[in-house]
mmCIF file of C-alpha atoms in Angstrom:
data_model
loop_
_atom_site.group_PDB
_atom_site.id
_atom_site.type_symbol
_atom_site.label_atom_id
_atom_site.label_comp_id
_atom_site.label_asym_id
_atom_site.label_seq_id
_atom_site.Cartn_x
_atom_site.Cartn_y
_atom_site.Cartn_z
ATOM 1 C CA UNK U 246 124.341 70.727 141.432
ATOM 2 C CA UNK U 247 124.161 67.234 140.261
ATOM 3 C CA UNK U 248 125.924 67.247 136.465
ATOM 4 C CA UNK U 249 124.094 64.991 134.961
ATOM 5 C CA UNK U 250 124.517 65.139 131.066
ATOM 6 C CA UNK U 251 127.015 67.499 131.120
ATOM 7 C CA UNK U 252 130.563 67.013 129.877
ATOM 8 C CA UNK U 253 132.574 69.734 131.685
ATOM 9 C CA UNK U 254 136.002 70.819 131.116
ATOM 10 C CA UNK U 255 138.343 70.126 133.617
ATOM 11 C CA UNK U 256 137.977 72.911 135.830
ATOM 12 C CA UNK U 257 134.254 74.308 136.874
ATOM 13 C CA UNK U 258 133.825 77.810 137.028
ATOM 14 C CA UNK U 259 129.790 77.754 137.614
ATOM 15 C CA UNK U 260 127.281 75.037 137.704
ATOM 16 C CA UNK U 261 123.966 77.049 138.215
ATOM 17 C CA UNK U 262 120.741 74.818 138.956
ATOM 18 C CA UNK U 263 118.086 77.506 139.473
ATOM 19 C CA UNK U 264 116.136 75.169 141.915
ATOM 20 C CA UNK U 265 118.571 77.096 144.219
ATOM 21 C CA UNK U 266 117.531 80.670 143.428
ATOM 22 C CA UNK U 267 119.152 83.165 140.615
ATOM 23 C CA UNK U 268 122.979 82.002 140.993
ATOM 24 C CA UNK U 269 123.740 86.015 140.314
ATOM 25 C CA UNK U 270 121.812 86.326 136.954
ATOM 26 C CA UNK U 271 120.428 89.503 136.359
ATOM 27 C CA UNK U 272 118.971 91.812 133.786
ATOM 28 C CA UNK U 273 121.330 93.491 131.654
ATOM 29 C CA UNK U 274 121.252 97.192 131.726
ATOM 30 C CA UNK U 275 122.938 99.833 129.986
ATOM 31 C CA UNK U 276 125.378 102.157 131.953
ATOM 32 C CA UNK U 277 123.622 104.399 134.409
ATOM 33 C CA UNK U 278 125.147 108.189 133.903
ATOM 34 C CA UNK U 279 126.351 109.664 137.326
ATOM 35 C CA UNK U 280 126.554 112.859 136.961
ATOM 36 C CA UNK U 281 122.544 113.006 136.750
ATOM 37 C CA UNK U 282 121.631 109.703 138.280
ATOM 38 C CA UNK U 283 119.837 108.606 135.065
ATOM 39 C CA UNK U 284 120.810 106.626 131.589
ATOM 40 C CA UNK U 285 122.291 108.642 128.650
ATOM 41 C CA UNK U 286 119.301 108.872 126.083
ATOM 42 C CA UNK U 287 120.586 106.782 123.169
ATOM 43 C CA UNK U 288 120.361 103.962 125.445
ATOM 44 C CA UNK U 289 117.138 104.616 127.348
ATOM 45 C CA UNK U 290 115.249 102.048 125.418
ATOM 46 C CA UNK U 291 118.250 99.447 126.395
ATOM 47 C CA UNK U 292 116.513 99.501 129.750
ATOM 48 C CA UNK U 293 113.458 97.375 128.752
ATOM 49 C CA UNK U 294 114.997 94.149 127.720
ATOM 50 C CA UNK U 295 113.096 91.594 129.790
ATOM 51 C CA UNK U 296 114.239 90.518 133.126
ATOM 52 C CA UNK U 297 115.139 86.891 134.328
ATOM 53 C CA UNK U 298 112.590 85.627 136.334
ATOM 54 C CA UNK U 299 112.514 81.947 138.271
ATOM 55 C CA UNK U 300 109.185 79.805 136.756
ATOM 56 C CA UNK U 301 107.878 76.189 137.213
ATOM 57 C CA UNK U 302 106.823 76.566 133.294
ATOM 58 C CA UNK U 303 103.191 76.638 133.853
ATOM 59 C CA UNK U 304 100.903 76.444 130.860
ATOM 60 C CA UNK U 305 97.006 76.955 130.814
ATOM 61 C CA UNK U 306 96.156 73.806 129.034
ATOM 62 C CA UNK U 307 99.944 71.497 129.871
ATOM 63 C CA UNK U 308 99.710 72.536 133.479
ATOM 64 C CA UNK U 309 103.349 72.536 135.295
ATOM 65 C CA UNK U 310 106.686 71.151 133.472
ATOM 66 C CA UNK U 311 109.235 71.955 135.957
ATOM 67 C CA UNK U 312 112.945 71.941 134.967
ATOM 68 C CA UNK U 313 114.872 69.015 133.469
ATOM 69 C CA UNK U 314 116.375 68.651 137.005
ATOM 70 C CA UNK U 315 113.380 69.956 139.173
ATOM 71 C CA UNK U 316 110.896 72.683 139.771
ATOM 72 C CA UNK U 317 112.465 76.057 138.637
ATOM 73 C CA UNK U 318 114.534 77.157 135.786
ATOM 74 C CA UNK U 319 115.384 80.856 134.471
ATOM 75 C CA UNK U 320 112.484 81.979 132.330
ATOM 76 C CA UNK U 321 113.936 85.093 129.792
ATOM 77 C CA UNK U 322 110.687 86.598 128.454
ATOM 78 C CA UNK U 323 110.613 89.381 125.351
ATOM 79 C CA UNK U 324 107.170 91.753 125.291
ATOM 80 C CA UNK U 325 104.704 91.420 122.655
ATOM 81 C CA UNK U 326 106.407 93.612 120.168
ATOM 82 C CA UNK U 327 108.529 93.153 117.266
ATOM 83 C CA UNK U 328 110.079 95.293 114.901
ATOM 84 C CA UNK U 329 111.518 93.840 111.510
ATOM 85 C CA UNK U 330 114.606 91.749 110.840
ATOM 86 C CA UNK U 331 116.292 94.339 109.394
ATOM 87 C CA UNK U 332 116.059 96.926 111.454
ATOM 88 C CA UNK U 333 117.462 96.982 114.677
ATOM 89 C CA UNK U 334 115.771 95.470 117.828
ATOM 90 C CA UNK U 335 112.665 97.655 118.921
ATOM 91 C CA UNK U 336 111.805 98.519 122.796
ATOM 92 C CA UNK U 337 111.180 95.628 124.636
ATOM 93 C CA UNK U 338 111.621 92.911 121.712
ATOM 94 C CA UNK U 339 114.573 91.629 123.585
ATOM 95 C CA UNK U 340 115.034 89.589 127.244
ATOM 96 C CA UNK U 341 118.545 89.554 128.840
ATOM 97 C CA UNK U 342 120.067 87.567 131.364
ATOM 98 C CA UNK U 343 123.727 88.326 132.536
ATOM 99 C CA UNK U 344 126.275 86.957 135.459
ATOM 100 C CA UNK U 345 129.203 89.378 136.119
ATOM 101 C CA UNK U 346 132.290 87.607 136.604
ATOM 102 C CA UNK U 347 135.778 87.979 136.864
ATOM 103 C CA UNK U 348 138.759 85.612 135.232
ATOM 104 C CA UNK U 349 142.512 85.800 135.207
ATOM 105 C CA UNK U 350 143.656 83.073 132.882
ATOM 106 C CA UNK U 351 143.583 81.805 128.867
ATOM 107 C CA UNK U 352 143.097 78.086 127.540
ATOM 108 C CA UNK U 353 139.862 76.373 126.473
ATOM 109 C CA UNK U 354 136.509 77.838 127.904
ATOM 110 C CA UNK U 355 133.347 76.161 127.642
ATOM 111 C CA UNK U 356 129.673 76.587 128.448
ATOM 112 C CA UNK U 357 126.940 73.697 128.599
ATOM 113 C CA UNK U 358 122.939 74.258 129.067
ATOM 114 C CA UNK U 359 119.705 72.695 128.720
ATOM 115 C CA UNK U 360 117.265 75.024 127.581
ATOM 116 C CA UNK U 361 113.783 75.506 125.885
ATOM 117 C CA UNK U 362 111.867 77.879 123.999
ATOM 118 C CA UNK U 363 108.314 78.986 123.085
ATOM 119 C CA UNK U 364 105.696 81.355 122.476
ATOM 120 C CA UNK U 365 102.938 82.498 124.979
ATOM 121 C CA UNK U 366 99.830 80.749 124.557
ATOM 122 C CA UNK U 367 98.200 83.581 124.373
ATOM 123 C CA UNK U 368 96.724 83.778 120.962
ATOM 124 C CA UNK U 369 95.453 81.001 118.491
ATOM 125 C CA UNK U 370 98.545 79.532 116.627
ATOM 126 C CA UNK U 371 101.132 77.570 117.356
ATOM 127 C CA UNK U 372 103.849 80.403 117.379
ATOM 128 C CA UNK U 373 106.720 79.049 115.957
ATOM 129 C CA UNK U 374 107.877 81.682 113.914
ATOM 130 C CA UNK U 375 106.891 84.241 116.674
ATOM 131 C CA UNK U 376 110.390 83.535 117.850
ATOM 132 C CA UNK U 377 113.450 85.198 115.805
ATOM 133 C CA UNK U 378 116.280 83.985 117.763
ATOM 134 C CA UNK U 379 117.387 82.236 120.990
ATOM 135 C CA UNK U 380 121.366 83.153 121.977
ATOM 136 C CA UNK U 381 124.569 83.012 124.452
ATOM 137 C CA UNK U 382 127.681 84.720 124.317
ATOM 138 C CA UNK U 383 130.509 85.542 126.602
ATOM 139 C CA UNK U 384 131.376 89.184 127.066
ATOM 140 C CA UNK U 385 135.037 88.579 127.879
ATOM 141 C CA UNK U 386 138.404 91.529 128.103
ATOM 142 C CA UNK U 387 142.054 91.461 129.233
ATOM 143 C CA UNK U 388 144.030 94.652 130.272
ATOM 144 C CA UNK U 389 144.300 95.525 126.577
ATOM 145 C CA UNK U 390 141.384 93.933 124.544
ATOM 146 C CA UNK U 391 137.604 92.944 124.998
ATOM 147 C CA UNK U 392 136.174 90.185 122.755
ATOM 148 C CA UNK U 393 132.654 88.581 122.638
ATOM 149 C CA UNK U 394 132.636 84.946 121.869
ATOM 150 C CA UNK U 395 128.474 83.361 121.446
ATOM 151 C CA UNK U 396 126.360 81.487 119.022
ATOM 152 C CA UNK U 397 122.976 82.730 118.054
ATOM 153 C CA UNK U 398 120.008 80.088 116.721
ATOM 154 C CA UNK U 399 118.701 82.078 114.085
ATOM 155 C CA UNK U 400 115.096 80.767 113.413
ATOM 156 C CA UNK U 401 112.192 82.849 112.302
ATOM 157 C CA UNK U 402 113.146 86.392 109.632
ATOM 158 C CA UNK U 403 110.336 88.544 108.735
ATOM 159 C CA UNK U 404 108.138 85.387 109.828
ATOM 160 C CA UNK U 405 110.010 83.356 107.554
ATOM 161 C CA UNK U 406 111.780 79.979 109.163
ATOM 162 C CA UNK U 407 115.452 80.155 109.047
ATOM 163 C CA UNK U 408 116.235 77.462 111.498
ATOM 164 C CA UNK U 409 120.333 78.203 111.351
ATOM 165 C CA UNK U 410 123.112 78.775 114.208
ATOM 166 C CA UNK U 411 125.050 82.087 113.473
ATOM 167 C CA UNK U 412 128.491 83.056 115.210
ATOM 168 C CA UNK U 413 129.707 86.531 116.950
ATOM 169 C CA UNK U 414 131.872 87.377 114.523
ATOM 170 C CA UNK U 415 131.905 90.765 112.098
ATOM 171 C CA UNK U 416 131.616 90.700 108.324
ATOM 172 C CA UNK U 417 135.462 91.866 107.681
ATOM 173 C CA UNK U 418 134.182 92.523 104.016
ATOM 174 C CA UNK U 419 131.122 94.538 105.243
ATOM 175 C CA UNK U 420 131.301 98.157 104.465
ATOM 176 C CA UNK U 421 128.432 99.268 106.065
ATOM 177 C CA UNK U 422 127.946 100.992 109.247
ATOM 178 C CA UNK U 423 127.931 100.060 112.295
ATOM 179 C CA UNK U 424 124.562 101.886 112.934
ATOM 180 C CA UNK U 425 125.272 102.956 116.752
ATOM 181 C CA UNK U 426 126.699 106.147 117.877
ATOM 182 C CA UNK U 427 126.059 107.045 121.223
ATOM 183 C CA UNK U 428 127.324 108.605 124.893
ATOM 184 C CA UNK U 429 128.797 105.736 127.787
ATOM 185 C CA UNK U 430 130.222 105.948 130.923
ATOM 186 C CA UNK U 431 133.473 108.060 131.000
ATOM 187 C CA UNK U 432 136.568 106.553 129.900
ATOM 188 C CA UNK U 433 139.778 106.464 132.820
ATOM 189 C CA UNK U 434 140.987 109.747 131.884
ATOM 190 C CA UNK U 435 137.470 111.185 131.152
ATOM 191 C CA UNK U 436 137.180 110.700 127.032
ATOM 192 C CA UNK U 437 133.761 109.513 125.562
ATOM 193 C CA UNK U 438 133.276 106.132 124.983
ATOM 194 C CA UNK U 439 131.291 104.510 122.271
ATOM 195 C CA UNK U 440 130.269 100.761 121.172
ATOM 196 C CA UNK U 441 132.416 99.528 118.526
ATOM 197 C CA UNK U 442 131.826 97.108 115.726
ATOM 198 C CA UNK U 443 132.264 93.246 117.718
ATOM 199 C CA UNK U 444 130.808 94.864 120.919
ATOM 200 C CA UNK U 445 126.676 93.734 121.471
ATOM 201 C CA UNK U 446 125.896 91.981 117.475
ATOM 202 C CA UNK U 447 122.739 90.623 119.419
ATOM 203 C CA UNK U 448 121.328 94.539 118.981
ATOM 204 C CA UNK U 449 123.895 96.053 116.855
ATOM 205 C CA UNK U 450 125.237 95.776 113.444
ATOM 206 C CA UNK U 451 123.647 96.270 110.064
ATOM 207 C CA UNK U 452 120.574 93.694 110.066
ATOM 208 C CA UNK U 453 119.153 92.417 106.856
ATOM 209 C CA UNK U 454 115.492 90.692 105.550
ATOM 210 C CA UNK U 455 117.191 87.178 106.227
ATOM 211 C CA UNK U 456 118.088 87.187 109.902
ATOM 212 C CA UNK U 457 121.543 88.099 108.820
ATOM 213 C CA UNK U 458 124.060 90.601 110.545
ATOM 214 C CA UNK U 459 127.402 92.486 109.749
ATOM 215 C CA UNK U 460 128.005 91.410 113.667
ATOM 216 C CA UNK U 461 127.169 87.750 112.638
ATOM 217 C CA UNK U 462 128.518 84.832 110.926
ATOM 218 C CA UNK U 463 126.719 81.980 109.772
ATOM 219 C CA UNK U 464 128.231 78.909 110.063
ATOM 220 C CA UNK U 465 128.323 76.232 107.249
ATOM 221 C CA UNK U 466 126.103 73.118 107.040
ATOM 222 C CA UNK U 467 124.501 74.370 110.081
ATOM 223 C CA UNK U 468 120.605 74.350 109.696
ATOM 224 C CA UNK U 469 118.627 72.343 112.285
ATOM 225 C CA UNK U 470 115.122 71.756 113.130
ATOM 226 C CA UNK U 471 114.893 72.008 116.903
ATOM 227 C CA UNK U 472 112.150 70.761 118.579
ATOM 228 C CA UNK U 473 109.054 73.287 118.900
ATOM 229 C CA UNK U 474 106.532 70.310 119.357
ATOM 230 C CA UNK U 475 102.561 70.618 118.388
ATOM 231 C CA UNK U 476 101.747 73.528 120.698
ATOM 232 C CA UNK U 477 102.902 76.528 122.712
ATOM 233 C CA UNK U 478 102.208 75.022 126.241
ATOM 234 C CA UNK U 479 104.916 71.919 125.509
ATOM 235 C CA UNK U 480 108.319 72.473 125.584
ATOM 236 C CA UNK U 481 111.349 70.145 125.663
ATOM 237 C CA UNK U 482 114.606 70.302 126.692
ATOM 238 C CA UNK U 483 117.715 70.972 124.199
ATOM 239 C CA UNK U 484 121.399 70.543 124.680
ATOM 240 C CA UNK U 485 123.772 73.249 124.246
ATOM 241 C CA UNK U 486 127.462 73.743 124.144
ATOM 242 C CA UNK U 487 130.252 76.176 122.823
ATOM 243 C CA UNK U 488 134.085 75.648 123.657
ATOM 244 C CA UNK U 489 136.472 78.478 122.726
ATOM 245 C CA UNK U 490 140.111 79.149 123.020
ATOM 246 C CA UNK U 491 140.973 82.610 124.894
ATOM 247 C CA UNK U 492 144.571 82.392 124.150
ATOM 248 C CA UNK U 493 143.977 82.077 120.424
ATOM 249 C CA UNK U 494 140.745 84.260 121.072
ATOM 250 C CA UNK U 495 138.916 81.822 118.174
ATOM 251 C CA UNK U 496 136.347 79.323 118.154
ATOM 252 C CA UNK U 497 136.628 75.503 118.990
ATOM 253 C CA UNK U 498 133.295 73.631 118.697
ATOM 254 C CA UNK U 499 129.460 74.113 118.473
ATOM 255 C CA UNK U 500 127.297 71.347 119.883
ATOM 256 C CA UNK U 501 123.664 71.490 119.614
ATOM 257 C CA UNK U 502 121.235 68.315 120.590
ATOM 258 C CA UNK U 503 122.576 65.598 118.307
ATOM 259 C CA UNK U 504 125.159 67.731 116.037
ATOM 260 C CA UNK U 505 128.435 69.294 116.477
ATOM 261 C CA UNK U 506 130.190 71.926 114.327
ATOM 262 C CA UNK U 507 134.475 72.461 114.449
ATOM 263 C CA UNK U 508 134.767 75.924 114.659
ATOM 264 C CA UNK U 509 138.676 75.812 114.580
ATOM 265 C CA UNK U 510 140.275 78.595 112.965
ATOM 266 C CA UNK U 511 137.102 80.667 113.015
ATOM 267 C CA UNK U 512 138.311 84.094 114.902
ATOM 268 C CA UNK U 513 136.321 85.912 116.873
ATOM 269 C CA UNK U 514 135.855 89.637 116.911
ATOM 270 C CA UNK U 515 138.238 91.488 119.172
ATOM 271 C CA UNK U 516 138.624 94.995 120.041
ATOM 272 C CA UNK U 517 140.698 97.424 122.118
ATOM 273 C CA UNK U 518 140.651 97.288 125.806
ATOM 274 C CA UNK U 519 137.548 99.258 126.951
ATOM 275 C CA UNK U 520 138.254 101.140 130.612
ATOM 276 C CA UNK U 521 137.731 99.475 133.839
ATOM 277 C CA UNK U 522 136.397 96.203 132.675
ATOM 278 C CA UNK U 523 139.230 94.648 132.560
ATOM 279 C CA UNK U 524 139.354 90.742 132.718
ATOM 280 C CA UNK U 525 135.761 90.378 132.772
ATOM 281 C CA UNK U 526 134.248 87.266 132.094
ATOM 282 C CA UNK U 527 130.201 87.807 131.729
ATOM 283 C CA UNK U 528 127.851 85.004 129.996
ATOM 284 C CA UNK U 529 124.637 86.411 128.475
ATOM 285 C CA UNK U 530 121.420 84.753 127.420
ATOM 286 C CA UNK U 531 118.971 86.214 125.378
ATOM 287 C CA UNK U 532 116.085 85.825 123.174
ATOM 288 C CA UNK U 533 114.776 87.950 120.309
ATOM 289 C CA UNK U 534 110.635 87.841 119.263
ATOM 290 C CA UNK U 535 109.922 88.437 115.144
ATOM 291 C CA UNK U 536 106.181 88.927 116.125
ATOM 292 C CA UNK U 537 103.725 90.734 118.398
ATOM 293 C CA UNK U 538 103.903 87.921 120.613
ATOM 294 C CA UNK U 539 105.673 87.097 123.425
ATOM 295 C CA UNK U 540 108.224 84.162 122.984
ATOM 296 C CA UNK U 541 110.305 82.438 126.281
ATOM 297 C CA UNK U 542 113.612 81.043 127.105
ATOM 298 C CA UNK U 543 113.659 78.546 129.669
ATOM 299 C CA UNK U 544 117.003 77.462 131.021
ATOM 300 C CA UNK U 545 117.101 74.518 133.349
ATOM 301 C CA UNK U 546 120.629 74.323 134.025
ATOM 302 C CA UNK U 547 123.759 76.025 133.161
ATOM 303 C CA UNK U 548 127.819 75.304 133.563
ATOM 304 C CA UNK U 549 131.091 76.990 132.446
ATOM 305 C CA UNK U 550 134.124 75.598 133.025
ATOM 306 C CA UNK U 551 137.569 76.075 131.792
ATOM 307 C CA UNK U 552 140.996 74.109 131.271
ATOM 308 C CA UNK U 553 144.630 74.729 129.968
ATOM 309 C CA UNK U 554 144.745 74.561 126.277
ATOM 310 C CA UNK U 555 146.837 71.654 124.973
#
């Protein structure tokens, strides 16, 4: 992959061009339970987040984008359903993209993309506020801890604009539940295991009218109008990165088409060690609908690297 407009950290870890296929990206799914070959119930409707797909970005009335870089990129589609910004995430309101990947080190990680969003033109309207929120996170764990580092674009509540980037992070203050108690895989010496508060914000955590979560933190001075254009069938290409520091396990910097935020000193959310996952290292994209409408993520291109931290 050619890296053009990308500023990568020393070391590259991926550089995905989907021209070249699916570069490992698959749906995320929840455990499967093997004692009955079939998912525990309190996660059943976990299995009908949208799958990746490849697309040219075809439109009825636009006719064929392409990528940024060529013909394909990975299209992330939600069904038409929504449920409200409060509540937590209905059945298929949701599309999930994940690589599974190993690491074995600390210092400064970073993750670059171009991406786009819309809504289907499928109805009148232009659809802007059919989309609730656009997102990317790392799912990362040593031998003793698992933390999720990601930003979230925040930008329709309740059909409401919002237009604000959000951190993973939990609201220490927040004394309300979590809102998710449910059966997993076996831990290594057979004890239940259950999602704690920092683990999955982009479905979990106690949601309110706003857009806002316990599982999220909004950053200051951080609203931005990205660019929806006039119509459903245009899109355009946005700039994306998010450095963090694994050793420190905190943020470093948000960059977002023109503007970039320094997240130093911001911590992210870290939890005990959760069995047999150890030193994972798993980026997710996703995208959330706030209508009954479905709304896309395109992503043209996508790199993570990594380098010592100074």
């Amino acid at each position: 992959m050619e890296l053009y407009g990308y500023k990568p950290l020393k070391n590259i870890i991926f550089a995905d061009d989907f021209d070249k296929g699916y570069n490992g990206w698959l749906n995320l799914m929840p455990n499967f339970r093997q004692d009955k070959f079939d998912y525990y119930d309190s996660f059943r409707n976990w299995t009908c987040w949208g799958p990746p797909m490849l697309s040219s970005a075809t439109f009825p009335y636009a006719g064929t984008h392409g990528s940024m870089h060529g013909t394909y990129s990975m299209k992330v589609a939600t069904r038409p359903v929504a449920g409200r910004a409060e509540e937590r995430p209905v059945k298929g309101s949701e599309g999930m993209a994940i690589k599974r990947l190993t690491h074995g080190k600390g210092g400064l990680l970073k993750c670059e993309m171009y991406y786009a969003f819309t809504a289907e033109q499928s109805i009148p309207g232009i659809g802007e506020d059919a989309i609730r929120a656009v997102g990317f996170f790392w799912d990362t764990s040593t031998d003793d801890s698992r933390t999720m580092f990601g930003a979230r674009y925040i930008n329709s509540a309740n059909g409401k604009m919002k237009q604000h980037w959000q951190l993973y992070k939990v609201d220490e203050k927040c004394t309300k539940p979590w809102g998710f108690e449910g059966d997993s895989a076996p831990g290594d010496n057979g004890e239940k295991v259950t999602l704690v508060p920092g683990i999955d914000s982009q479905w979990l955590g106690a949601r309110d009218e706003n857009g806002g979560s316990s599982g999220f933190y909004d950053i200051p001075d951080s609203t931005q109008k990205l660019c929806y254009n006039e119509t459903p069938d245009k899109i355009n290409w946005h700039y994306f990165a998010l450095t963090v520091d694994l050793d420190k396990k905190e943020y470093v910097s948000l960059e977002s088409v023109g503007r970039k935020w320094d997240l130093r000193g911001i911590k992210a959310t870290s939890v005990p060690r959760y069995p047999r996952i150890d030193w994972i290292l798993n980026p997710v994209l996703f995208i959330e609908s706030d209508t009954s409408r479905r709304v896309f993520l395109y992503v043209d291109s996508i790199v993570n690297s990594w380098e010592e931290a100074k």
